[in-house]
Short mmCIF file of C-alpha atoms and ligand atoms in Angstrom, two decimals:
data_model
loop_
_atom_site.label_atom_id
_atom_site.label_comp_id
_atom_site.label_asym_id
_atom_site.label_seq_id
_atom_site.Cartn_x
_atom_site.Cartn_y
_atom_site.Cartn_z
CA MET A 1 82.74 89.59 84.82
CA GLU A 2 80.80 88.25 81.86
CA ARG A 3 80.82 91.79 80.55
CA PHE A 4 84.59 91.37 80.08
CA GLY A 5 84.57 87.79 78.88
CA ILE A 6 86.70 86.66 81.82
CA SER A 7 86.32 82.90 82.03
CA ARG A 8 84.91 80.96 84.95
CA GLU A 9 88.20 79.10 85.43
CA ILE A 10 90.01 82.33 86.23
CA LEU A 11 87.40 83.32 88.78
CA GLU A 12 87.05 79.85 90.26
CA LYS A 13 90.08 80.29 92.45
CA TYR A 14 88.34 83.10 94.34
CA THR A 15 85.66 82.90 96.97
CA PHE A 16 83.51 86.02 96.97
CA PHE A 17 82.25 87.49 100.21
CA GLU A 18 79.48 90.05 100.31
CA ARG A 19 79.58 92.71 103.00
CA GLY A 20 77.15 95.59 102.71
CA ARG A 21 77.48 96.99 99.18
CA LYS A 22 80.93 95.52 98.64
CA ILE A 23 82.04 92.17 97.35
CA TRP A 24 85.50 90.87 98.32
CA ALA A 25 87.62 88.32 96.47
CA PHE A 26 89.68 85.85 98.51
CA SER A 27 91.97 83.14 97.10
CA GLY A 28 93.20 81.61 100.36
CA LYS A 29 92.01 78.72 102.44
CA TYR A 30 89.00 80.04 104.33
CA LEU A 31 88.90 79.15 108.02
CA GLU A 32 86.45 80.52 110.54
CA ILE A 33 88.30 82.98 112.74
CA GLY A 34 85.80 85.58 113.94
CA ASP A 35 86.06 89.38 114.22
CA ILE A 36 87.46 89.86 110.73
CA GLU A 37 88.26 93.40 109.57
CA LEU A 38 88.84 92.56 105.92
CA ILE A 39 89.12 89.49 103.73
CA GLY A 40 91.00 89.48 100.44
CA ILE A 41 90.57 92.59 98.30
CA LYS A 42 87.56 94.57 97.21
CA ALA A 43 86.41 93.25 93.84
CA LEU A 44 83.03 94.86 93.16
CA THR A 45 80.68 97.51 94.52
CA LYS A 46 76.95 97.07 94.11
CA GLY A 47 74.95 99.90 92.61
CA ARG A 48 72.59 100.19 89.65
CA VAL A 49 75.20 98.02 87.95
CA LEU A 50 78.15 96.25 89.53
CA LYS A 51 81.29 98.38 89.52
CA PRO A 52 84.56 96.42 89.33
CA SER A 53 87.46 97.75 91.40
CA THR A 54 90.70 98.85 89.82
CA ALA A 55 92.61 96.57 92.20
CA PHE A 56 90.70 93.48 91.14
CA LEU A 57 90.84 94.30 87.43
CA ARG A 58 94.60 94.65 87.78
CA ILE A 59 94.66 90.98 88.82
CA VAL A 60 92.17 89.39 86.44
CA GLY A 61 91.91 92.01 83.68
CA LYS A 62 94.72 90.54 81.55
CA ARG A 63 92.39 87.68 80.70
CA ALA A 64 89.57 89.91 79.48
CA SER A 65 88.37 89.56 75.90
CA LYS A 66 85.63 92.23 75.72
CA ASN A 67 85.12 95.85 76.69
CA VAL A 68 88.83 96.49 76.93
CA ILE A 69 90.20 99.90 75.92
CA ARG A 70 93.82 100.20 74.79
CA LEU A 71 95.47 103.58 75.26
CA ASN A 72 98.56 105.11 73.75
CA TYR A 73 101.35 106.53 75.95
CA GLU A 74 100.00 110.09 76.16
CA GLU A 75 96.50 108.84 76.93
CA MET A 76 97.86 106.47 79.56
CA LEU A 77 99.50 109.38 81.39
CA LEU A 78 96.25 111.38 81.35
CA PHE A 79 94.20 108.40 82.46
CA MET A 80 96.61 107.63 85.31
CA LYS A 81 96.32 111.26 86.44
CA GLY A 82 92.55 110.83 86.69
CA GLU A 83 91.69 112.86 83.59
CA ASP A 84 89.04 112.20 80.93
CA ILE A 85 89.95 111.03 77.44
CA GLU A 86 87.81 112.11 74.53
CA ARG A 87 87.94 109.54 71.78
CA SER A 88 85.51 106.95 70.57
CA PHE A 89 86.38 103.35 71.36
CA PRO A 90 84.73 100.18 70.00
CA VAL A 91 83.25 99.08 73.35
CA GLU A 92 79.82 99.02 74.96
CA PRO A 93 78.98 102.00 77.17
CA GLY A 94 79.61 101.35 80.87
CA TYR A 95 82.54 100.10 82.92
CA VAL A 96 85.60 99.09 80.90
CA ILE A 97 89.03 97.67 81.51
CA VAL A 98 91.77 100.11 80.53
CA VAL A 99 95.09 98.78 79.30
CA TRP A 100 98.38 100.27 78.14
CA GLU A 101 100.77 97.83 76.45
CA GLU A 102 101.00 94.92 78.91
CA ASP A 103 99.75 96.86 81.93
CA VAL A 104 96.18 96.70 83.12
CA LEU A 105 95.72 100.23 84.42
CA GLY A 106 92.31 99.68 85.99
CA CYS A 107 88.70 100.64 85.69
CA GLY A 108 87.24 103.31 83.41
CA PHE A 109 83.71 104.42 82.52
CA TYR A 110 82.94 104.93 78.84
CA LYS A 111 79.95 106.81 77.46
CA ASN A 112 79.31 109.10 74.47
CA GLY A 113 82.90 109.15 73.28
CA VAL A 114 84.38 110.01 76.67
CA LEU A 115 86.45 107.68 78.83
CA LYS A 116 86.34 108.69 82.49
CA SER A 117 89.15 107.49 84.70
CA GLN A 118 87.98 105.56 87.76
CA ILE A 119 91.51 105.23 89.15
CA PRO A 120 91.29 105.86 92.93
CA SER A 121 93.26 108.94 93.97
CA LYS A 122 95.79 106.84 95.89
CA TYR A 123 96.93 105.21 92.63
CA ARG A 124 96.99 108.35 90.51
CA MET A 125 100.26 109.51 89.03
CA GLN A 126 101.50 112.96 89.96
CA ASP A 127 103.35 115.36 87.67
CA SER A 128 106.73 114.56 89.21
CA TRP A 129 106.25 110.80 88.65
CA ILE A 130 107.82 108.82 85.86
CA MET B 1 121.78 115.36 117.31
CA GLU B 2 124.40 113.03 115.85
CA GLU B 3 126.41 113.27 119.06
CA LYS B 4 123.35 112.47 121.10
CA ALA B 5 122.73 109.37 118.99
CA ILE B 6 126.30 108.24 119.35
CA ASP B 7 126.09 108.68 123.11
CA TYR B 8 122.88 106.68 123.15
CA PHE B 9 124.27 103.74 121.20
CA ARG B 10 127.50 103.60 123.28
CA LYS B 11 125.68 101.25 125.64
CA TYR B 12 126.14 98.52 123.01
CA GLU B 13 129.88 98.87 122.65
CA SER B 14 130.46 95.52 124.38
CA ILE B 15 128.09 93.54 122.13
CA ILE B 16 128.35 95.06 118.65
CA PRO B 17 131.47 94.01 116.76
CA ASP B 18 133.37 96.61 114.73
CA PHE B 19 131.73 99.20 116.92
CA GLU B 20 133.33 102.26 115.32
CA ARG B 21 132.10 101.14 111.90
CA PHE B 22 128.67 100.58 113.39
CA LEU B 23 128.67 104.17 114.71
CA ALA B 24 129.87 105.50 111.38
CA SER B 25 127.06 103.65 109.59
CA LEU B 26 124.51 105.48 111.74
CA LEU B 27 125.68 108.75 110.29
CA THR B 28 125.14 107.72 106.69
CA PRO B 29 121.62 107.58 105.23
CA GLN B 30 120.20 104.13 104.69
CA PRO B 31 119.70 103.19 101.05
CA TYR B 32 116.32 101.99 99.81
CA TRP B 33 115.86 98.37 98.80
CA LEU B 34 113.08 96.98 96.65
CA ARG B 35 111.40 93.62 96.25
CA VAL B 36 109.74 92.68 92.96
CA ASN B 37 106.12 91.62 93.35
CA THR B 38 106.36 88.46 91.29
CA LEU B 39 102.64 87.88 91.73
CA LYS B 40 102.18 90.63 89.13
CA ILE B 41 105.29 90.86 86.97
CA SER B 42 108.43 88.89 86.19
CA THR B 43 111.62 90.11 87.80
CA GLN B 44 113.33 90.53 84.47
CA LYS B 45 110.57 92.71 83.04
CA LEU B 46 110.36 95.01 86.03
CA ILE B 47 114.11 95.44 86.38
CA GLU B 48 114.39 96.24 82.67
CA ARG B 49 111.66 98.86 82.95
CA LEU B 50 113.23 100.51 85.98
CA LEU B 51 116.69 100.53 84.40
CA GLN B 52 115.22 102.15 81.32
CA LYS B 53 113.74 104.87 83.50
CA GLY B 54 117.17 105.63 84.92
CA PHE B 55 117.26 103.58 88.13
CA VAL B 56 120.55 101.94 89.06
CA LEU B 57 119.96 98.74 91.00
CA GLU B 58 122.14 96.10 92.58
CA GLN B 59 120.76 92.66 93.35
CA PHE B 60 121.78 91.03 96.62
CA GLY B 61 123.06 87.51 95.85
CA ASN B 62 120.23 85.71 94.13
CA LEU B 63 117.56 87.06 96.45
CA ASN B 64 114.58 89.09 95.30
CA ALA B 65 116.21 92.15 96.89
CA TYR B 66 117.60 95.10 94.94
CA LYS B 67 119.50 97.98 96.46
CA ILE B 68 118.59 101.27 94.81
CA ILE B 69 121.92 102.89 94.02
CA GLU B 70 120.50 105.74 91.98
CA LYS B 71 116.97 106.88 91.30
CA PRO B 72 115.69 109.46 88.81
CA VAL B 73 112.88 110.55 91.16
CA LYS B 74 112.90 111.86 94.71
CA HIS B 75 110.88 109.00 96.18
CA PRO B 76 111.52 105.46 94.92
CA GLY B 77 107.77 104.92 94.71
CA ALA B 78 107.06 107.81 92.33
CA THR B 79 106.58 105.60 89.28
CA LEU B 80 103.81 104.01 87.25
CA GLU B 81 105.22 100.60 88.14
CA TYR B 82 104.86 101.33 91.84
CA SER B 83 101.25 102.43 91.43
CA LEU B 84 100.55 99.20 89.55
CA GLY B 85 101.90 97.20 92.50
CA TYR B 86 104.90 95.77 90.65
CA TYR B 87 107.30 96.39 93.53
CA TYR B 88 107.52 97.10 97.23
CA ILE B 89 110.11 99.18 99.04
CA GLN B 90 111.50 96.92 101.75
CA ASP B 91 114.81 96.89 103.53
CA LEU B 92 116.88 93.72 103.09
CA SER B 93 116.98 93.23 106.87
CA SER B 94 113.17 93.24 106.97
CA MET B 95 113.12 90.34 104.49
CA ALA B 96 115.22 88.19 106.82
CA PRO B 97 112.46 87.09 109.26
CA VAL B 98 110.31 85.92 106.34
CA LEU B 99 113.22 83.93 104.89
CA ALA B 100 113.65 82.34 108.33
CA LEU B 101 109.94 81.44 108.50
CA ASN B 102 109.90 80.26 104.89
CA PRO B 103 106.13 79.88 104.50
CA SER B 104 104.61 77.83 101.68
CA ASN B 105 101.13 77.56 100.23
CA GLU B 106 100.51 74.58 102.53
CA ASP B 107 100.77 76.81 105.58
CA THR B 108 98.31 78.59 107.78
CA VAL B 109 100.23 81.63 108.96
CA LEU B 110 99.56 84.15 111.72
CA ASP B 111 101.34 87.50 111.40
CA MET B 112 100.65 88.92 114.87
CA ALA B 113 101.93 92.49 114.46
CA ALA B 114 101.68 92.94 110.74
CA ALA B 115 101.26 96.60 109.77
CA PRO B 116 102.22 98.13 107.38
CA GLY B 117 102.69 94.71 105.82
CA SER B 118 106.23 94.45 104.45
CA LYS B 119 106.48 90.91 105.74
CA THR B 120 102.82 89.97 105.17
CA THR B 121 103.07 90.88 101.50
CA MET B 122 106.38 89.06 101.11
CA MET B 123 104.90 85.93 102.69
CA ALA B 124 101.89 86.09 100.38
CA GLU B 125 104.26 86.30 97.45
CA LEU B 126 106.16 83.19 98.59
CA MET B 127 102.83 81.44 99.16
CA ARG B 128 101.66 82.42 95.64
CA ASN B 129 98.43 83.89 97.07
CA GLU B 130 97.40 80.50 98.45
CA GLY B 131 97.22 79.01 101.94
CA LEU B 132 96.10 81.48 104.58
CA ILE B 133 97.68 84.47 106.28
CA VAL B 134 95.89 86.08 109.19
CA ALA B 135 97.49 89.50 109.45
CA ASN B 136 96.80 91.31 112.70
CA ASP B 137 97.64 94.68 114.17
CA ILE B 138 96.27 96.66 117.07
CA ASN B 139 96.44 100.07 115.44
CA PHE B 140 93.60 101.02 113.10
CA ASN B 141 95.52 103.61 111.10
CA ARG B 142 98.35 101.18 110.56
CA ILE B 143 95.85 98.51 109.49
CA LYS B 144 94.62 100.95 106.86
CA SER B 145 98.09 101.22 105.38
CA LEU B 146 98.44 97.43 105.59
CA ALA B 147 95.16 97.06 103.68
CA GLY B 148 96.41 99.61 101.14
CA ASN B 149 99.59 97.64 100.52
CA ILE B 150 97.71 94.36 100.23
CA GLU B 151 95.39 95.91 97.69
CA ARG B 152 98.13 97.58 95.66
CA LEU B 153 100.14 94.37 95.43
CA GLY B 154 97.06 92.30 94.54
CA ILE B 155 97.23 90.00 97.54
CA THR B 156 94.17 87.87 98.03
CA ASP B 157 95.05 85.20 100.62
CA VAL B 158 95.03 87.49 103.66
CA ILE B 159 92.42 88.01 106.36
CA LEU B 160 92.94 91.16 108.44
CA THR B 161 92.11 91.45 112.11
CA GLN B 162 92.52 94.22 114.68
CA LYS B 163 93.34 92.57 118.00
CA ASP B 164 95.69 92.87 120.93
CA ALA B 165 98.35 90.24 120.25
CA ARG B 166 99.05 89.94 123.99
CA VAL B 167 95.66 88.49 124.87
CA ALA B 168 93.47 87.93 121.79
CA SER B 169 92.16 84.65 120.52
CA PHE B 170 92.62 84.08 116.80
CA GLY B 171 90.19 81.17 116.73
CA LEU B 172 92.49 78.45 115.42
CA LYS B 173 96.00 77.01 115.49
CA PHE B 174 98.64 77.92 112.94
CA SER B 175 101.52 76.00 111.38
CA LYS B 176 103.73 79.12 111.25
CA ILE B 177 103.63 82.32 113.27
CA LEU B 178 105.55 85.52 112.74
CA LEU B 179 105.86 87.77 115.75
CA ASP B 180 107.62 90.85 114.40
CA ALA B 181 107.18 92.53 117.71
CA PRO B 182 106.68 96.21 118.54
CA CYS B 183 110.01 97.28 120.01
CA SER B 184 112.22 100.28 120.73
CA GLY B 185 113.14 100.42 117.03
CA GLU B 186 116.85 101.14 117.39
CA GLY B 187 117.58 99.25 114.17
CA VAL B 188 115.58 101.71 112.08
CA TYR B 189 117.47 104.74 113.42
CA ARG B 190 119.10 105.39 110.05
CA LYS B 191 115.75 105.57 108.28
CA ASN B 192 114.58 108.46 110.40
CA PRO B 193 117.20 109.87 112.77
CA TRP B 194 115.02 112.90 113.50
CA GLY B 195 112.09 110.86 114.72
CA PHE B 196 114.18 108.51 116.86
CA LYS B 197 113.45 108.45 120.56
CA GLY B 198 115.72 106.24 122.57
CA VAL B 199 114.52 104.43 125.65
CA ASP B 200 116.18 103.59 128.98
CA GLU B 201 116.83 100.22 130.65
CA ARG B 202 113.52 100.29 132.49
CA GLN B 203 111.60 100.86 129.25
CA HIS B 204 113.56 98.10 127.45
CA ARG B 205 112.48 95.80 130.29
CA TYR B 206 108.88 96.90 129.98
CA LEU B 207 108.89 96.34 126.20
CA GLY B 208 110.48 92.93 126.81
CA MET B 209 107.63 92.00 129.14
CA GLN B 210 105.03 92.94 126.53
CA GLN B 211 106.92 90.92 123.92
CA MET B 212 106.90 87.92 126.28
CA ARG B 213 103.14 88.20 126.62
CA MET B 214 102.78 88.22 122.84
CA LEU B 215 105.11 85.27 122.49
CA LYS B 216 103.14 83.33 125.09
CA ASN B 217 99.95 84.02 123.15
CA ALA B 218 101.73 83.01 119.93
CA SER B 219 102.76 79.73 121.55
CA ASN B 220 99.12 79.06 122.52
CA HIS B 221 98.16 79.43 118.86
CA LEU B 222 100.90 77.19 117.45
CA GLU B 223 100.25 73.69 116.16
CA GLU B 224 102.44 70.82 117.39
CA GLY B 225 105.45 70.75 115.08
CA GLY B 226 104.88 74.37 114.07
CA ILE B 227 107.39 77.21 114.29
CA ILE B 228 107.40 80.80 115.47
CA VAL B 229 109.77 83.41 114.13
CA TYR B 230 110.38 86.05 116.76
CA SER B 231 111.95 89.21 115.39
CA THR B 232 112.57 92.82 116.41
CA CYS B 233 114.35 95.72 114.80
CA THR B 234 116.19 96.65 117.97
CA TYR B 235 119.45 95.78 119.73
CA HIS B 236 118.77 95.59 123.43
CA PRO B 237 119.05 92.02 124.80
CA TYR B 238 116.05 92.60 127.10
CA GLU B 239 113.88 92.77 123.99
CA ASN B 240 115.69 89.96 122.21
CA GLU B 241 117.67 87.18 123.88
CA SER B 242 115.82 87.67 127.21
CA VAL B 243 112.50 87.13 125.46
CA VAL B 244 113.83 83.98 123.78
CA LYS B 245 115.15 82.74 127.12
CA TYR B 246 111.65 83.15 128.55
CA ALA B 247 110.20 81.19 125.59
CA ILE B 248 112.62 78.32 126.15
CA GLU B 249 112.31 78.18 129.93
CA LYS B 250 108.68 79.08 130.50
CA LEU B 251 106.89 78.17 127.27
CA ASN B 252 108.85 75.02 126.48
CA LEU B 253 109.69 76.16 122.98
CA ALA B 254 112.88 74.86 121.39
CA PRO B 255 115.27 77.20 119.56
CA ILE B 256 116.25 76.19 116.04
CA LYS B 257 119.36 77.60 114.44
CA VAL B 258 118.49 80.42 112.05
CA LYS B 259 119.89 79.91 108.56
CA ILE B 260 119.43 82.68 106.03
CA PRO B 261 121.54 83.94 103.11
CA ILE B 262 121.96 87.43 104.56
CA PRO B 263 125.15 88.29 106.45
CA HIS B 264 124.64 88.19 110.22
CA ILE B 265 126.28 87.25 113.48
CA VAL B 266 124.96 85.12 116.34
CA GLY B 267 123.07 86.52 119.33
CA VAL B 268 124.78 87.88 122.43
CA ASP B 269 125.76 85.44 125.18
CA ARG B 270 125.27 87.73 128.16
CA TRP B 271 123.95 91.08 129.28
CA LYS B 272 124.56 92.32 132.81
CA ASP B 273 123.71 89.37 135.08
CA GLU B 274 121.79 87.36 132.47
CA THR B 275 123.34 84.64 130.32
CA TYR B 276 121.96 83.18 127.14
CA GLU B 277 123.23 79.64 126.53
CA PHE B 278 121.23 79.31 123.30
CA HIS B 279 122.68 82.50 121.80
CA GLU B 280 124.24 80.74 118.81
CA ASP B 281 120.80 79.81 117.54
CA CYS B 282 119.71 83.45 117.25
CA ILE B 283 120.98 85.98 114.75
CA ARG B 284 121.63 89.70 114.62
CA ILE B 285 121.94 91.84 111.52
CA TYR B 286 123.72 95.18 111.92
CA PRO B 287 123.65 98.20 109.59
CA HIS B 288 127.40 98.11 108.92
CA MET B 289 127.27 94.57 107.54
CA VAL B 290 125.38 95.13 104.25
CA ASP B 291 124.12 98.70 104.51
CA THR B 292 120.67 97.94 105.92
CA GLY B 293 118.73 98.44 109.13
CA GLY B 294 119.28 96.29 112.21
CA MET B 295 117.38 93.12 113.06
CA PHE B 296 117.21 90.29 115.62
CA ILE B 297 115.72 86.89 114.72
CA ALA B 298 115.02 83.66 116.58
CA VAL B 299 113.17 80.57 115.37
CA LEU B 300 111.25 78.63 118.02
CA ALA B 301 109.59 75.25 117.60
CA LYS B 302 106.88 73.42 119.50
CA GLU B 303 107.91 69.79 119.66
C1 SAM C 1 107.65 96.41 114.07
S1 SAM C 1 106.03 96.90 113.65
C2 SAM C 1 105.53 95.63 112.52
C3 SAM C 1 106.10 95.77 111.12
C4 SAM C 1 105.47 94.77 110.15
N1 SAM C 1 105.63 93.41 110.62
C5 SAM C 1 106.05 94.91 108.76
O1 SAM C 1 106.93 94.12 108.40
O2 SAM C 1 105.61 95.78 108.00
C6 SAM C 1 105.12 96.49 115.08
C7 SAM C 1 103.61 96.61 114.97
O3 SAM C 1 103.03 96.12 116.18
C8 SAM C 1 101.81 96.77 116.37
N2 SAM C 1 101.41 96.54 117.77
C9 SAM C 1 101.80 97.21 118.88
N3 SAM C 1 101.23 96.67 119.98
C10 SAM C 1 100.46 95.65 119.55
C11 SAM C 1 99.60 94.71 120.20
N4 SAM C 1 99.45 94.72 121.52
N5 SAM C 1 98.95 93.80 119.43
C12 SAM C 1 99.09 93.80 118.09
N6 SAM C 1 99.90 94.64 117.42
C13 SAM C 1 100.57 95.55 118.14
C14 SAM C 1 102.12 98.21 115.99
O4 SAM C 1 100.94 98.90 115.65
C15 SAM C 1 103.08 98.02 114.81
O5 SAM C 1 102.37 98.12 113.59
#
């Protein structure tokens, strides 16, 4: 989260649980209960670099100060449909937080002047949506 | 099909007031209601955005419940705001059990039959993503949709389990328990008349017995001084007042009068040869009262 300049205080309210390649964020009171299916929401996936989830960025991304891309309305629609956006943005290559006006849309991947939407298909907008 | 439904529901003529209006309500489609996810957006902002997009909404009293009078899209969830988790489609009657339980961030809550999570997510909102909710369901596919809703709404104080609420151990005691029990679902008839399968007296009895087993297990997991909200979305007394009677007589739970700001009437006082002395403590919501689904609610305390 340092990549986005999200402060420790914001993250302090979460406990992070690692399970396989995934890291989950939980803000409740943790009590041992056994046979858990899921705890909190998926925050990060481990790989060559950590990939933040769209769901978690939608919660903490408003507080980001770095590597944030702001889209205009037309770009927002494309991004939310899962399409690429070709434009150069003043951010470091890698995972970015994508924002339109006051909405944190989620995670994108920026490299060589192309922003790739990382919005999971379940959150993508369809043509008939408004 | 409509005639078949009317024949089916005739069995409740003696307990449902304004019965002809009740029958008429079954023939009209149920409107959608929405709840603003105030964990992510202020009510005012979301309502403004939806109005601008052409929605017509009507707030119920001062509750976070908006009836969708008109919508510019076929499905009320076909919007950017929905994808961002700013609102949840939830019938007003389904909000009632949560209002009766009234959980706060001090509570440790067990939601025994939670999927797809309408009530879990509403409780998390009231608890401001603090405290603890253990949300359980037996059905894996339904747990997946529960997990999806939790994620979309940005809810982070929930632990999910997949257990049989009739027998499972949840490892600790809870201050509040919601048992929104699996039932014959008569109260959601209007939502999906085509998919509705009625059941007979024997099956109502069988469902009632399963509900009693769940309630017994709930009682075993309740702290002293804690409360259980028992709710169903069905009308038959065997799945409602009979189950509460069992809780009072066999589990030593005490009924507490349900008080919520949604129009309702009290429970039924008798069915066939059974009588329910405590019936005034329970409530029933019918579709012809405020254009919703049907619901039964009882609050039970361990003293
Ligand atoms: C009325 S629905 C719950 C609706 C949910 N509370 C909500 O507000 O979205 C009943 C649920 O009970 C679950 N169920 C059925 N039998 C169960 C059992 N033995 N243990 C746990 N859950 C069970 C079903 O899978 C179903 O999701």
